[in-house]
Amino acid sequence: SVTPAAVTARFPAPLHMTPLPRLRGQGIGRRLFALSRETAVAAGIAGFQVGVSPDNAGGAAFWQACGMKPVTGPGESSHSTLWFGLEI
């Protein structure tokens, strides 16, 4: 889906992470996120964005546990994507 301009303006760095099911629950995603955040801070990047399918409750919960906040409300999603962002 196309990221809404309002999301991109505020959160310029998109993230994508899809660990294999056998790797989930081991803290790998959190470690990858922490490393991505450290790298972004060092590079002066203002924020992250991620799009999640409304059917992916586990994915939405993961990103929210990482501190990302919903940046679109009901009816504001882009092609059925829920957008989350984190200012860093």
Coordinates of C-alpha atoms in Angstrom, one line a residue:
S1 CA 0.0 0.0 0.0
V2 CA 1.0 3.6 -0.4
T3 CA 2.1 5.3 2.8
P4 CA 0.0 8.4 3.5
A5 CA 2.0 11.6 3.0
A6 CA 1.2 12.8 6.6
V7 CA 2.8 9.6 8.0
T8 CA 5.9 9.9 5.8
A9 CA 6.4 13.6 6.7
R10 CA 6.4 12.9 10.4
F11 CA 8.0 9.4 10.4
P12 CA 10.4 9.3 7.4
A13 CA 12.0 5.9 8.0
P14 CA 9.9 2.8 7.2
L15 CA 10.5 -0.4 9.0
H16 CA 9.6 -3.9 7.9
M17 CA 10.2 -7.1 9.9
T18 CA 8.7 -10.5 9.3
P19 CA 10.6 -13.2 11.3
L20 CA 9.8 -16.8 10.5
P21 CA 7.3 -18.4 12.8
R22 CA 9.9 -20.6 14.4
L23 CA 12.0 -17.5 15.3
R24 CA 9.1 -15.6 17.0
G25 CA 9.0 -15.2 20.8
Q26 CA 12.8 -15.4 21.2
G27 CA 13.4 -11.6 21.5
I28 CA 15.0 -11.4 18.0
G29 CA 12.5 -8.8 16.8
R30 CA 13.0 -6.6 19.8
R31 CA 16.8 -6.8 19.3
L32 CA 16.5 -6.0 15.7
F33 CA 14.3 -3.0 16.5
A34 CA 16.7 -1.8 19.2
L35 CA 19.6 -1.9 16.7
S36 CA 17.5 -0.1 14.1
R37 CA 16.6 2.6 16.6
E38 CA 20.3 3.1 17.7
T39 CA 21.3 3.3 14.1
A40 CA 18.6 5.8 13.3
V41 CA 19.4 8.0 16.3
A42 CA 23.1 8.1 15.3
A43 CA 22.0 9.1 11.7
G44 CA 19.7 11.8 12.9
I45 CA 16.5 10.2 11.6
A46 CA 13.4 11.8 13.0
G47 CA 11.1 8.8 13.3
F48 CA 10.0 5.3 12.2
Q49 CA 6.8 4.2 10.5
V50 CA 5.3 0.8 10.0
G51 CA 2.2 -0.4 8.2
V52 CA 0.2 -3.4 9.7
S53 CA -2.7 -5.3 8.2
P54 CA -5.8 -4.9 10.4
D55 CA -5.9 -8.8 10.5
N56 CA -2.4 -8.9 12.1
A57 CA -3.1 -8.4 15.8
G58 CA 0.2 -9.9 16.8
G59 CA 2.1 -7.6 14.6
A60 CA 0.3 -4.5 15.8
A61 CA 0.9 -5.6 19.4
F62 CA 4.6 -6.1 18.7
W63 CA 5.1 -2.6 17.3
Q64 CA 3.1 -1.1 20.1
A65 CA 5.2 -3.0 22.7
C66 CA 8.2 -1.3 20.9
G67 CA 6.7 2.1 21.7
M68 CA 5.1 2.8 18.3
K69 CA 1.8 4.6 18.4
P70 CA -1.2 4.4 16.0
V71 CA -1.0 7.4 13.6
T72 CA -4.2 6.7 11.7
G73 CA -7.6 6.2 13.1
P74 CA -10.6 4.2 11.8
G75 CA -11.3 5.3 8.3
E76 CA -7.9 6.9 7.8
S77 CA -6.0 3.7 6.9
S78 CA -4.5 3.4 3.5
H79 CA -5.7 0.4 1.5
S80 CA -6.6 -1.4 4.7
T81 CA -3.3 -0.7 6.4
L82 CA -3.0 0.5 10.0
W83 CA -0.1 2.9 10.4
F84 CA 2.1 3.2 13.5
G85 CA 4.9 5.7 14.1
L86 CA 7.6 6.5 16.6
E87 CA 9.5 9.8 16.9
I88 CA 13.1 9.1 17.9

